[in-house]
Structure formats: structure tokens, C-alpha cells
Coordinates of C-alpha atoms in Angstrom, one line a residue:
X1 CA 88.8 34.7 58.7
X2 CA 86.8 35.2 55.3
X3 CA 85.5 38.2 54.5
X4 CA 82.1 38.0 52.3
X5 CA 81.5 40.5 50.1
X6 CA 78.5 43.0 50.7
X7 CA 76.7 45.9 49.1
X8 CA 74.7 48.6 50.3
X9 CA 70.8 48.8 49.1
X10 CA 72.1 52.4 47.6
X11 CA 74.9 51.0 45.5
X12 CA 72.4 48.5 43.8
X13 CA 69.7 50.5 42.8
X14 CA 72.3 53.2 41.7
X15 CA 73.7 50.3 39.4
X16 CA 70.3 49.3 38.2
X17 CA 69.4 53.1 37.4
X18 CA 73.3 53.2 35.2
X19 CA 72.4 49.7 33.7
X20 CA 68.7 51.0 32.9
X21 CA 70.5 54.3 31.6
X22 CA 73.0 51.8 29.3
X23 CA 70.3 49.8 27.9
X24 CA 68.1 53.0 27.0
X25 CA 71.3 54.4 25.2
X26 CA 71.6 51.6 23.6
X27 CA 68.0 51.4 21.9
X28 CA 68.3 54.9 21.0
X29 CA 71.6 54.5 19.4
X30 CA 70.3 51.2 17.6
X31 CA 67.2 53.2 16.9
X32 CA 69.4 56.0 14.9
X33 CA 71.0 53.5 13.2
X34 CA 67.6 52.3 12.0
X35 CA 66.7 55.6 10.8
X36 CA 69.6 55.9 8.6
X37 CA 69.6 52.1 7.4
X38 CA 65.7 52.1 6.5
X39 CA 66.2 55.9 4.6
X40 CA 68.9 54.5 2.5
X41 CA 66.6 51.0 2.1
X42 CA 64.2 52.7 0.6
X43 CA 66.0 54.3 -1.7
X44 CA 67.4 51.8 -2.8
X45 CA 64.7 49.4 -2.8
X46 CA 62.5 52.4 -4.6
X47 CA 65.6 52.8 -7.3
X48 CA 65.8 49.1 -7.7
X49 CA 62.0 48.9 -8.8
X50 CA 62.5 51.7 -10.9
X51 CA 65.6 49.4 -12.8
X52 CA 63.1 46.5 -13.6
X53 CA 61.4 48.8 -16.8
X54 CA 60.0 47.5 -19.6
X55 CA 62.8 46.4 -21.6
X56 CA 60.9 46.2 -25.5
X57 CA 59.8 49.8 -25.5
X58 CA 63.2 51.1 -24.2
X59 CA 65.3 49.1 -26.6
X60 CA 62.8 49.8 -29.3
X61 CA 61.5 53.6 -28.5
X62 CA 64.3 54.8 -25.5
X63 CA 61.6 55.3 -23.1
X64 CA 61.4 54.4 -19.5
X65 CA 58.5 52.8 -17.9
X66 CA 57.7 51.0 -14.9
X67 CA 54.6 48.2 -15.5
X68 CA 52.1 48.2 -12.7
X69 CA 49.5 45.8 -13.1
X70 CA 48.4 42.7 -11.3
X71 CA 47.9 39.1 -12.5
X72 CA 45.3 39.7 -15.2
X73 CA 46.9 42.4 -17.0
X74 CA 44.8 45.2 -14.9
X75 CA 46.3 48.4 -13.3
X76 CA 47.6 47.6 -10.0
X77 CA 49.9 48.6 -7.3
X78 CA 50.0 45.5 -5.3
X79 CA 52.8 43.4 -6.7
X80 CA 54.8 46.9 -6.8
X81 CA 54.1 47.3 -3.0
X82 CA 54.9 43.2 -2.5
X83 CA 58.6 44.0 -4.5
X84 CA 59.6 46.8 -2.1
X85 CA 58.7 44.1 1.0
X86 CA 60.4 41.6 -0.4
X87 CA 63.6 43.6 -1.5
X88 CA 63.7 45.0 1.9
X89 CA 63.3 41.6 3.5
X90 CA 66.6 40.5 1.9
X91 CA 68.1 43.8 2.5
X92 CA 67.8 43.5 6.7
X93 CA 67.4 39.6 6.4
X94 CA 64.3 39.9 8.1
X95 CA 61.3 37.1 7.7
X96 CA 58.0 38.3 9.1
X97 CA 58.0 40.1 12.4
X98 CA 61.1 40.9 14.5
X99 CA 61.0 39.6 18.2
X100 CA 64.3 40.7 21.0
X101 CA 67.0 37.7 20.6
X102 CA 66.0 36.6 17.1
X103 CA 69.0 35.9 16.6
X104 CA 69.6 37.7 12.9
X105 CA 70.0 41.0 13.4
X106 CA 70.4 44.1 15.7
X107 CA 68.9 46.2 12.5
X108 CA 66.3 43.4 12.0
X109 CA 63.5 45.5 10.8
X110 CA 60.3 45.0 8.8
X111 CA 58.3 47.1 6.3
X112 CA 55.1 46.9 7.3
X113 CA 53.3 49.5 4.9
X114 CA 54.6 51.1 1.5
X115 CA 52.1 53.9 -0.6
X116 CA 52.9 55.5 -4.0
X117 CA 51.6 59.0 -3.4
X118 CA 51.5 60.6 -6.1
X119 CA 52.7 58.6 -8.7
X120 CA 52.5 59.8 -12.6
X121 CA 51.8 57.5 -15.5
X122 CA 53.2 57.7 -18.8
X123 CA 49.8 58.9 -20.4
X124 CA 49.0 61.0 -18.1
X125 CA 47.6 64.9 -18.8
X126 CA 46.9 64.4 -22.6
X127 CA 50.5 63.1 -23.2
X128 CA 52.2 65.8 -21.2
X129 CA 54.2 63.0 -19.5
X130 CA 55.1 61.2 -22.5
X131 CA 56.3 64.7 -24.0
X132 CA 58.5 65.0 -20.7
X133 CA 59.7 61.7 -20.9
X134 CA 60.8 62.4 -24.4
X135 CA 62.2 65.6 -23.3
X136 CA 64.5 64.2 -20.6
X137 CA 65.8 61.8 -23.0
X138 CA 66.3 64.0 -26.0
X139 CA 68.4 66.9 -24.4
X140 CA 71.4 64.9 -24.0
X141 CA 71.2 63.1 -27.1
X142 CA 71.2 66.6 -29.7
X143 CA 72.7 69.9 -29.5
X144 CA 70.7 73.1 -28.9
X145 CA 72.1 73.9 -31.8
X146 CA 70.6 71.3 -34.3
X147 CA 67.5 71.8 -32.8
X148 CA 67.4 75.3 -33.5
X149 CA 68.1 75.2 -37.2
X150 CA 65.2 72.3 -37.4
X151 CA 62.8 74.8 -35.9
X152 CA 64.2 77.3 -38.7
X153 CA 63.5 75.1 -41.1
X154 CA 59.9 74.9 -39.7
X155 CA 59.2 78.8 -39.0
X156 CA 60.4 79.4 -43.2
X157 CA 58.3 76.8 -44.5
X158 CA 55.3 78.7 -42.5
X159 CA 56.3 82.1 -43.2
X160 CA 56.6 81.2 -46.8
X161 CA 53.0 79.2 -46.7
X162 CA 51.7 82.8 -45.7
X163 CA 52.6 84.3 -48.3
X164 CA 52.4 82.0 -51.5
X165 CA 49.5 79.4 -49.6
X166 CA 47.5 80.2 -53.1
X167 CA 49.5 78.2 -55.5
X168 CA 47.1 75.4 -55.4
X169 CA 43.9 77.5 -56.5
X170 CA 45.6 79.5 -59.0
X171 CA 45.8 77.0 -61.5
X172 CA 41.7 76.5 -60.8
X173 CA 41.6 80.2 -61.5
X174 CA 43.4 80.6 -64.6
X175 CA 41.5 77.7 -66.5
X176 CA 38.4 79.6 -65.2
X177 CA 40.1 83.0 -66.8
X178 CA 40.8 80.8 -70.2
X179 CA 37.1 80.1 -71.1
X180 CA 35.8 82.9 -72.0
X181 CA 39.0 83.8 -74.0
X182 CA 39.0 80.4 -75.9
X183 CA 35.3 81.0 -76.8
X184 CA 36.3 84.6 -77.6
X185 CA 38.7 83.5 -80.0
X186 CA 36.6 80.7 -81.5
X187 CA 33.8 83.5 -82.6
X188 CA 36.6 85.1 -84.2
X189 CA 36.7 87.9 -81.9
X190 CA 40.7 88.4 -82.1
X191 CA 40.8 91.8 -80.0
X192 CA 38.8 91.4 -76.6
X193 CA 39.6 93.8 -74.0
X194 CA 43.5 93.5 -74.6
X195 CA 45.7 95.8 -76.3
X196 CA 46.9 94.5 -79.1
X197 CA 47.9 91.2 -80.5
X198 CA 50.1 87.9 -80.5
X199 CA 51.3 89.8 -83.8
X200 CA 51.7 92.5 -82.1
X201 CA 54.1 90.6 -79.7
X202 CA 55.5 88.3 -81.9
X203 CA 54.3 84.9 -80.7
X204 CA 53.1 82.6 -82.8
X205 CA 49.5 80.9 -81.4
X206 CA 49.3 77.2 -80.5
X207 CA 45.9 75.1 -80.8
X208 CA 47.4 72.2 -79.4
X209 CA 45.4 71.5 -76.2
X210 CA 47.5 68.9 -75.0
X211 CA 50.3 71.5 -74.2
X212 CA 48.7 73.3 -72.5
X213 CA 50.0 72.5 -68.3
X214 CA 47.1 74.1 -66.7
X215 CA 45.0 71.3 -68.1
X216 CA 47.5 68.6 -68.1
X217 CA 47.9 69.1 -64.3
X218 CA 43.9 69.8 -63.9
X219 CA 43.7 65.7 -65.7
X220 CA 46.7 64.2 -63.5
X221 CA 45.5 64.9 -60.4
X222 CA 42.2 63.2 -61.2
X223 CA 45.1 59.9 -61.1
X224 CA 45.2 60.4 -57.5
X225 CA 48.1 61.7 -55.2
X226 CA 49.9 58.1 -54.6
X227 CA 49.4 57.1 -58.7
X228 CA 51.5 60.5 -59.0
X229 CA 54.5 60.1 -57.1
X230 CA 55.2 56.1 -56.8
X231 CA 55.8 54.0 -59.9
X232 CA 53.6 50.7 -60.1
X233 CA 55.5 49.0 -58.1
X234 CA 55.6 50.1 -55.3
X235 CA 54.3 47.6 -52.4
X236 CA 52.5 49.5 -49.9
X237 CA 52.1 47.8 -46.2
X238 CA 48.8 46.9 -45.3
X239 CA 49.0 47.2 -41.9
X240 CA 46.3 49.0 -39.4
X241 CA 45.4 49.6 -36.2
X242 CA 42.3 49.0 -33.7
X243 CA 41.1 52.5 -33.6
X244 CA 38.7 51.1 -30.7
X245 CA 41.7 50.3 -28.9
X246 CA 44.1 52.5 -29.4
X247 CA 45.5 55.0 -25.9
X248 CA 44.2 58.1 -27.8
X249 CA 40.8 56.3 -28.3
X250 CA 40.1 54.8 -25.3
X251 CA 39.5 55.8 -21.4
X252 CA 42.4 55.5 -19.6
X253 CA 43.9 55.2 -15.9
X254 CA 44.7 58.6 -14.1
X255 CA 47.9 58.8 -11.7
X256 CA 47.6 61.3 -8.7
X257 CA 50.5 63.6 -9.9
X258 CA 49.6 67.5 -10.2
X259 CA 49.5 69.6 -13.6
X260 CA 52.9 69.6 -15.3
X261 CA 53.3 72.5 -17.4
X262 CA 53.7 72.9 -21.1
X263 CA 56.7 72.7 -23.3
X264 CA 58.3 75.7 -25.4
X265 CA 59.5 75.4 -29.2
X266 CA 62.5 73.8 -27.9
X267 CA 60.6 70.8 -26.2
X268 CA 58.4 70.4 -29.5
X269 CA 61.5 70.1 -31.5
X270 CA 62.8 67.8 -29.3
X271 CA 59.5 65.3 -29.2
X272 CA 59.1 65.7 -33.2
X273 CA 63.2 64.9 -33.6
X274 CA 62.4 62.0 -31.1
X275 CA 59.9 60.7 -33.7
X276 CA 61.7 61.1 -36.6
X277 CA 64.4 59.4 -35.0
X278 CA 63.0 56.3 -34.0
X279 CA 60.0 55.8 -35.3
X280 CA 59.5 54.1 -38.8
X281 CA 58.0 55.8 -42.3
X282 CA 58.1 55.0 -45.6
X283 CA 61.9 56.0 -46.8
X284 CA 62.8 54.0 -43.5
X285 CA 61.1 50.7 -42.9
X286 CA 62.2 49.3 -38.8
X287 CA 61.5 45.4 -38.3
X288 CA 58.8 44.0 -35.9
X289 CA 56.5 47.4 -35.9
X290 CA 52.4 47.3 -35.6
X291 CA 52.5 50.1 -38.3
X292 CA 55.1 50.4 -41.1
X293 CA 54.5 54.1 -41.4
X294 CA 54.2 55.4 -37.9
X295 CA 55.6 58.8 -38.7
X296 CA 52.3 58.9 -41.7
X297 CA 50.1 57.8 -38.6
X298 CA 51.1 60.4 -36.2
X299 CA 50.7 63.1 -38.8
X300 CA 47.4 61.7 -40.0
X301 CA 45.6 59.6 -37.8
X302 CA 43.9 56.6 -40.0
X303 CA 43.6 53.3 -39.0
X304 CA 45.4 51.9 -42.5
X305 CA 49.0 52.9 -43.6
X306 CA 47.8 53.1 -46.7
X307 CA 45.6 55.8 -46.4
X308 CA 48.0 57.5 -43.6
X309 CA 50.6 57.3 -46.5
X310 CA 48.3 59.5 -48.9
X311 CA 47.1 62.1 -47.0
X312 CA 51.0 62.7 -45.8
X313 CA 52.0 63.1 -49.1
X314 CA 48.9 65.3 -49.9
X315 CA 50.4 67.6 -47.2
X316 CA 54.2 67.4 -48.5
X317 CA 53.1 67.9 -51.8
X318 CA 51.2 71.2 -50.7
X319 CA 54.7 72.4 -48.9
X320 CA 56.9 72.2 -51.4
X321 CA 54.4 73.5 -54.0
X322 CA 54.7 76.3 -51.2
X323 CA 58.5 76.2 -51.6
X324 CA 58.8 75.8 -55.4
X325 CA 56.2 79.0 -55.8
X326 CA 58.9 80.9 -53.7
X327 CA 61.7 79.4 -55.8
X328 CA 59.6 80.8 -59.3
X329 CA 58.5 84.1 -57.8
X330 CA 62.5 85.0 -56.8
X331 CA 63.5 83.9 -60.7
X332 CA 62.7 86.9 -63.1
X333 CA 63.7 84.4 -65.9
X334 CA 61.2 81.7 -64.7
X335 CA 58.5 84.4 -64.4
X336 CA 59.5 85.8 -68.1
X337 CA 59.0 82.2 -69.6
X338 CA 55.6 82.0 -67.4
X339 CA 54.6 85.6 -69.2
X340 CA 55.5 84.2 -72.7
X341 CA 53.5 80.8 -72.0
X342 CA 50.5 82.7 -70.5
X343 CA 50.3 85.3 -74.0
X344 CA 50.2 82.1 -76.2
X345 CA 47.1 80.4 -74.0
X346 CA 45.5 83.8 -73.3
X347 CA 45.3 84.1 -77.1
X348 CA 44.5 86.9 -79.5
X349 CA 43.0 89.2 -77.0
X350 CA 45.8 90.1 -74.8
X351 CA 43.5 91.1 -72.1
X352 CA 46.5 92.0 -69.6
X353 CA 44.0 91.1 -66.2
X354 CA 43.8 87.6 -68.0
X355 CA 47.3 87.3 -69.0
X356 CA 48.5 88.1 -65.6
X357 CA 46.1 85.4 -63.7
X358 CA 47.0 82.6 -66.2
X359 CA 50.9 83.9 -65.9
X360 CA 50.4 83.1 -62.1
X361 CA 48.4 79.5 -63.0
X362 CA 51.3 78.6 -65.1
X363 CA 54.0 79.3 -62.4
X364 CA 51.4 77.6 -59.9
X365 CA 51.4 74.4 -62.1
X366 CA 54.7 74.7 -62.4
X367 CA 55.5 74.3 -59.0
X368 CA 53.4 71.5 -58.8
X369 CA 55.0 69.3 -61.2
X370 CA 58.2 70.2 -60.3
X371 CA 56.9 69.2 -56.7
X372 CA 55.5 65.6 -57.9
X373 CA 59.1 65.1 -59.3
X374 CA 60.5 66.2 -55.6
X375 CA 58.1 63.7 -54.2
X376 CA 59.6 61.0 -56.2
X377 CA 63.1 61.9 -55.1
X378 CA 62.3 61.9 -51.8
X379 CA 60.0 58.7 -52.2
X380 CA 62.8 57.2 -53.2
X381 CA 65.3 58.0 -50.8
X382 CA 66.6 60.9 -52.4
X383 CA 66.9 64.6 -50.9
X384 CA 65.6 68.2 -51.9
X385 CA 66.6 71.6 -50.3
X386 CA 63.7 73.5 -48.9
X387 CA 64.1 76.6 -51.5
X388 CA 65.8 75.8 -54.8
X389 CA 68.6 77.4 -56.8
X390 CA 68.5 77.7 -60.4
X391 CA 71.1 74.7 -60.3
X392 CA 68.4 72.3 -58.2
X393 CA 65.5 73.1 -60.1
X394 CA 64.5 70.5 -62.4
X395 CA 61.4 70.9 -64.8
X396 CA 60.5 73.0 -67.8
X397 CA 58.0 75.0 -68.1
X398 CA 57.2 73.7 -72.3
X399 CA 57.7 70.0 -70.6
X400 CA 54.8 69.9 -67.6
X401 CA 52.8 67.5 -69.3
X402 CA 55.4 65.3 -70.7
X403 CA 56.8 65.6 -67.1
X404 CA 53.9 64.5 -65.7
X405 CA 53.0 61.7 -68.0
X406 CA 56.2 60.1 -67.9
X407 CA 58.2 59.2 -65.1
X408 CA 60.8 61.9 -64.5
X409 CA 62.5 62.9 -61.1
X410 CA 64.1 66.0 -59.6
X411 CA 67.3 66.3 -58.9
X412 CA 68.7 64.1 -55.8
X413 CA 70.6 67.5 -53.7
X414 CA 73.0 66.3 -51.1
X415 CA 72.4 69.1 -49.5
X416 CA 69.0 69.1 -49.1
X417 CA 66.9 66.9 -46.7
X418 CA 65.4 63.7 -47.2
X419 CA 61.4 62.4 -46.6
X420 CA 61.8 61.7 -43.2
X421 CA 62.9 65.1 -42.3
X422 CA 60.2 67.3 -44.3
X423 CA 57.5 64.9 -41.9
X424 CA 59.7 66.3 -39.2
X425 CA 58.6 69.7 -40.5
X426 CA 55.0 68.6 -41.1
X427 CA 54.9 67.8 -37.3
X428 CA 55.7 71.2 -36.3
X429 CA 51.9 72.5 -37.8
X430 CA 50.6 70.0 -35.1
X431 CA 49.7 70.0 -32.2
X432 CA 52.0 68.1 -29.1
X433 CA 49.9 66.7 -27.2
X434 CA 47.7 65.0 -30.3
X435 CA 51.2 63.8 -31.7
X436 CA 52.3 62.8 -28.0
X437 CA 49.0 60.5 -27.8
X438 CA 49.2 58.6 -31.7
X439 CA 53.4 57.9 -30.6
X440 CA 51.8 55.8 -27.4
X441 CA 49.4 54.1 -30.0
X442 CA 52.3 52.8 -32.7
X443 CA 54.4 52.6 -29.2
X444 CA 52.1 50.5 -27.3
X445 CA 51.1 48.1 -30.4
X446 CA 54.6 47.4 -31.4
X447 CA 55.5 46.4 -27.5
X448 CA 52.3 44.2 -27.6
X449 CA 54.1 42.2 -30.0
X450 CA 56.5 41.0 -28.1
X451 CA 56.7 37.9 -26.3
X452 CA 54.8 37.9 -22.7
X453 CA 53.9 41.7 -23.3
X454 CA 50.5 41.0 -25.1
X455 CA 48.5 43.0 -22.6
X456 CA 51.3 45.7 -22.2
X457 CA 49.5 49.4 -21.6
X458 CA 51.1 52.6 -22.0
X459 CA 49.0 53.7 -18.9
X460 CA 49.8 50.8 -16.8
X461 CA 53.6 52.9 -16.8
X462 CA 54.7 54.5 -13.7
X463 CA 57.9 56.9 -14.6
X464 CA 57.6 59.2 -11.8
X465 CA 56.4 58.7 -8.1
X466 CA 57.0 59.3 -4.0
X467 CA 56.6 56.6 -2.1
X468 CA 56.3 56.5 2.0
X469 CA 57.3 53.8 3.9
X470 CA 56.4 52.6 7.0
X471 CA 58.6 49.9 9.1
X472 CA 58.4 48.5 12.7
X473 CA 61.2 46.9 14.7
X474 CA 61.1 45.4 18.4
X475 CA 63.1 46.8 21.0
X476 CA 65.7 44.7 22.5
X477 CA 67.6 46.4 25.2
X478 CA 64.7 48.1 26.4
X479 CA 63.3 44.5 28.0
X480 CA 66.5 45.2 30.5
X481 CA 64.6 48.3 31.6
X482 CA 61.9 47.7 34.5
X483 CA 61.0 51.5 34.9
X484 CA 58.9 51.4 31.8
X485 CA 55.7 51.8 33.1
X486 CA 54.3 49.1 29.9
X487 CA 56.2 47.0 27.6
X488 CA 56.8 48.4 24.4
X489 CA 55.9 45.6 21.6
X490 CA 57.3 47.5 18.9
X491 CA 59.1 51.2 17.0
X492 CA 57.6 52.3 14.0
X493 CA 60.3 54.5 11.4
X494 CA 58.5 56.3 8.0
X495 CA 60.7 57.8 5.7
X496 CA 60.0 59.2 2.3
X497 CA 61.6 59.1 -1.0
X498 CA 60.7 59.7 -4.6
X499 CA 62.2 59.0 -8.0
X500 CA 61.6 59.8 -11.7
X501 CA 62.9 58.5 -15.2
X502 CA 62.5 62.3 -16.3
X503 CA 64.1 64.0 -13.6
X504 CA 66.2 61.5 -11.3
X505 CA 66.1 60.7 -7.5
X506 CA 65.0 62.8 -5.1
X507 CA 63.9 65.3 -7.3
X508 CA 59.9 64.6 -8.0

């Protein structure tokens, strides 16, 4: 006799309730899983966009950049948004909208929405970014060290301006003291206000005008600063800039980020090392650049390199006069030979106000020449310590105007610092965020010469931003479960992440 197997209505619904109670485990598990796989995709996927950079500025300038901008060269984050969909389409092999049974995956998912919120760009906050950017990159590539004996450097050069800033004026002030003397001496007045006599002394007069280096220096700088210090040779670049054009010149697009705050001395020796480092000047040409002398533009602005070149050398010329009237003043020989020259211009009278005013013109046109003659060193590739020995120094005082008129050089130190290193200095006396905006102008020119780059823009970068991301899935074991009082069409996961060139992943 067969037996036929049987169960109770009990038993059955008790299976369907541990089958129901499966399947739901199941979707919750595959559901956790999905959590963990779309966190790490969008890492990944966020990280992966951040690796597709704009390869001319970092090869050329070692800064990191993402380019957000759609098909016409305007600021967009579409075909960033598009990337991440796509990337996470191959990640989870998923093609448009999951459905149970597909058939590719049980961690099919799809991103369904991705927003960059906030996001900085590189010229963001009056070049704050850009100074951060720099910073990040800069602190692993010189010691705290260096960077404290640059800003050394800086802090004597402006202590020293301080004190002898009036070089410059008192060779204007000693021809002024001269006149009256000369006319004085002409009348045949031959005792003035003085005390005595260039008998008295035992120095011998001289009418020769053209010896006289008040005057000689008074006529060469009529020549012109650049006339001065480069031989006739020299080929100067003629390259310029669109003013109209330029980042620090024209209105540009905000990212959503908040305030970041300023840097201390050590982050503005850091951004004016960066500069000197990899940016070109005239002692150290670089192929393919917009401007030849991009250190001479940061420090002065000007369209033409030209005229950028001139007004830097104006400014080193007035440092090391600075430097050289520190060098005289510690010399008590210098300063005797200055007294001896002064008696013989001041003349019969001796006046001792007048002698000591065109004593302090002589030693003022002496540091000038002997600072033209620096600038020629350095011009040429030579170098010049910022306070000279008696050994360094390289003019004399009864050769200014034969010094000046010829074509003489000082002494090439090897322990002294080249051009490129006093505009290092120079960029100290400015201000960051000025120097931060003119290095995105020579930056972003010299990247728009590159092939398929043309309408490349230093605010079209994204280097840091958080990004949240929104993906949907379908459930499959849940269409097993008939207690559900509707169907569930789909699970939606957001997860967050963030990433930036300056500080890493994670971290913004």
C-alpha cells in the first residue's frame, strides 16, 4: 500500500514565513554589501578623476589641477559628473538600470546622481589656493632649514634698508651742498664758514670736473638703468602678455569652498622659493614659456619683459646700493678715503657741515657704482654676497667715473648668491596673494601653448572637492517575499567622499 506524502496547512505557512525570513536576510546582507562596495567606488572613482590632471602645468610648474569645462572651453561640471557614471558603470558592470535576474551581477548597482559640494578652484580667494597648492608641494621638496636662512636673508636686507634707505638721495644732496662752495671759491672767497684750509690739511685742490663721481654718476644715470648694467649686446626677449586677459585682470569663476586662512613667513618662503625654482628670469632662460622673464613679471607687473626686466633691476640696484652703504659705513678706511675726496670737492672753505654731507654723497655714489658693477656680475650669471668683505669689494673710490664709463665688473664670489636668488628676496617686499595671481598669468599662458590646451584656464581647476553620491539598485530576493504590503522598485545608497591635491583623501 502507498503512502502519499502530506503536510499540514501549519507546516506550510511556517515554511513560507522561514523562506520569507531567508530571502529578507538575504537583501539585507546583499544590501550591506552594497554599502561597502559603492563607499569604496566612490572613492575610487573620485581618486581616479582626480589622476586625470592637467599634465603641461604639472610637468612644467608641479601643480595639480583637475580641468572642468564642457565642450566649448566654458566652466562645467557635467562631463566631471558623466566620468564618475561611467567609471562606476565599469566598476559594477552595470548598463542603465538594474532589474531582479539581470543576469550580471548580485552588486549590479547604478549611480544615479553625483554633486561636487563644495569644490575649490585653483584661483580661488585672491590666490589663496594657489598659495596652498604651492605650499603642499613645497614642504616636502626643501628643508625648514633652507627656508629659514632665505627668510634671513630677506629680514637683513630690510633691516639694513631701514637704516641706510637714504643712499640714493644723498648724492642729490651733496651736488646741492657743492654749488654754493664752487661759486664761493670762484669769487675768490677761499675761507667760507670752514675752519681753515686745503693748506691747512695738506691736500692739494683739483679743478678737474670730470673726476668728480658725484657728477659722473648724476650724468650715467641719465643713460638709463638697462644701458648701465648690460653691454650692447645683449638680446632682450620681446615677449608680452594680454593684460585684458590675464587671471589677475579678468573676472573669474568662484568655487563654493569656505575661507582658507593665511600663510605665515614660512608659507611665503615656500611660494617665493617655488617661483624661483621653476619659473624663468633672465640669468635662467626655460624653453616653450609665454614670458621669458616670469620672475621680472611677478615682481613688476607689465605687459612687456622688457620693461618688467628694467624696473626689476631698478629695485635690485636700490638693494644692493642698500647693501654696499652698509659694507662702506662698517669700513673706517673706506670712510677715511670718502673724508679725503669730500675736502678736495668741498674746496677752500672747509665748511665741516658741507664736508660731512658730500663725504656721505661720495660713499653714496660709491655704493652705487660698485652696485652697477654687482649688476653686471649677476647679469651675467655671476654671484655677489649680500654684505661684502674688504676682499669682495671691487671699485675705487678715485676710479667711479672710469668705472662707470667703461665696462668693469665686480668680483664673481662663490659664496655669494646669484640673480635669481636676490629676486627671490625682492619677492619677500610683496605681497602673496598679488605674487600668487601674476604666477597663474605666466602659468596659465605657457599651458595655453600647448597642444589641445589653447583655451586652458587656471579657474576652470578643481584641486580640492566633496562629492556625494547617490546610487539605486533593485531588490532581488525581496520579489520571494509576498508579505510586502507594495513592491519595492528600487534601494537608493549615498555616500560621501572628498579629496584634495593639497591635503589628500578624506581630508577636505
Amino acid at each position: 500500500m502507498k503512502r502519499r506524502g502530506s503536510i499540514t496547512i501549519f507546516a506550510a505557512l511556517s515554511l513560507m514565513l522561514v523562506a520569507q525570513l531567508l530571502f529578507t536576510l538575504l537583501e539585507a546582507a546583499r544590501h550591506l554589501e552594497l554599502e561597502k562596495s559603492t563607499r569604496m567606488n566612490t572613492d575610487s572613482v573620485l581618486e581616479s578623476m582626480f589622476a586625470d590632471y592637467c599634465t603641461p602645468l604639472w610637468e612644467t610648474y608641479h601643480l595639480l589641477g583637475v580641468t572642468a569645462t564642457n565642450g566649448e572651453g566654458e566652466f562645467s561640471l557635467n562631463n566631471r559628473e558623466a566620468q564618475l557614471r561611467n567609471l562606476t558603470g565599469d566598476n559594477f558592470g552595470s548598463e542603465g538600470k538594474v532589474g531582479p535576474f539581470s543576469g550580471i551581477s548580485f552588486l549590479a548597482v547604478e549611480m544615479t546622481d553625483i554633486s561636487f559640494n563644495p569644490y575649490l578652484l585653483m584661483t580661488d580667494q585672491n590666490g589663496k589656493v594657489f598659495e596652498a597648492a604651492v605650499y603642499a608641494y613645497m614642504k616636502e621638496n626643501i628643508a625648514y632649514e633652507a627656508a629659514k636662512y632665505i627668510y634671513n636673508n630677506y629680514e637683513a636686507v630690510s633691516n639694513l634698508q631701514k637704516d641706510y634707505g637714504d643712499a640714493e638721495s644723498s648724492i642729490d644732496e651733496a651736488i646741492d651742498a657743492l654749488e654754493p662752495e664752487k661759486e664761493g671759491s670762484s669769487s675768490g672767497n677761499l675761507k667760507g664758514r670752514g675752519s681753515g684750509t686745503l693748506e691747512d690739511v695738506g691736500i692739494t685742490q683739483s679743478n678737474n670736473e670730470e673726476e668728480n663721481p658725484l657728477t659722473a654718476v648724476a650724468e650715467a644715470k641719465k643713460k638709463g638703468i638697462l644701458a648701465l648694467v648690460l653691454p650692447e649686446s645683449a638680446k632682450l626677449s620681446n615677449a608680452e602678455l594680454d593684460l585684458r586677459q590675464v587671471v589677475s585682470h579678468r573676472q573669474l569663476q568662484v568655487g563654493t569652498e569656505g575661507e582658507i586662512s593665511g600663510s605665515d613667513w614660512y608659507g611665503k618662503v615656500l611660494l617665493n622659493q617655488y617661483f624661483v625654482n621653476y619659473l624663468a628670469c633672465y640669468t635662467n632662460p626655460k624653453e616653450n614659456r609665454a614670458m621669458n622673464y616670469e620672475l621680472e613679471y611677478l615682481l613688476a607687473g607689465k605687459a612687456k619683459d622688457s620693461d618688467n626686466l628694467r624696473t626689476v633691476i631698478g629695485e635690485l640696484l636700490a638693494i644692493r646700493e642698500v647693501l654696499n652703504m652698509a659694507s662702506l659705513m662698517a669700513s673706517p678706511e673706506k670712510q677715511e678715503e670718502a673724508l679725503a675726496l669730500a675736502l678736495v670737492l668741498v674746496g677752500a672753505t672747509l665748511n665741516p657741515i658741507i664736508v660731512e654731507i658730500v663725504k656721505y654723497g661720495i660713499l653714496g655714489a660709491w655704493a652705487y657704482v660698485e652696485s652697477v658693477l654687482d649688476l653686471r656680475t649677476l647679469l651675467d650669471g655671476g654671484k655677489i654676497p649680500l654684505i661684502k668683505s674688504s676682499l669682495d669689494w671691487t671699485s675705487n673710490v678715485h676710479d667711479l667715473p672710469a668705472l662707470l664709463s667703461g665696462w668693469s665688473q665686480a668680483k664673481n664670489c662663490q659664496h655669494g648668491i646669484a640673480y635669481s636668488d636676490y629676486l627671490g628676496i625682492l619677492l619677500q617686499f610683496h605681497s602673496g596673494d598679488k605674487l600668487a595671481m601674476r604666477g597663474m598669468d605666466v602659468e596659465e599662458a605657457t599651458v595655453c601653448k600647448n597642444s589641445g590646451y589653447e583655451n586652458f584656464r587656471m579657474d576652470h581647476l578643481i584641486c580640492e572637492t566633496s562629492v556625494c553620491a547617490t546610487y539605486e539598485y533593485s531588490p532581488i530576493f525581496l520579489g520571494f517575499v509576498s508579505l510586502l504590503g507594495r513592491k519595492v522598485d528600487c534601494f537608493r545608497i549615498q555616500n560621501n567622499s572628498s579629496y584634495s591635491y593639497r591635503k589628500g583623501k578624506g581630508d577636505v
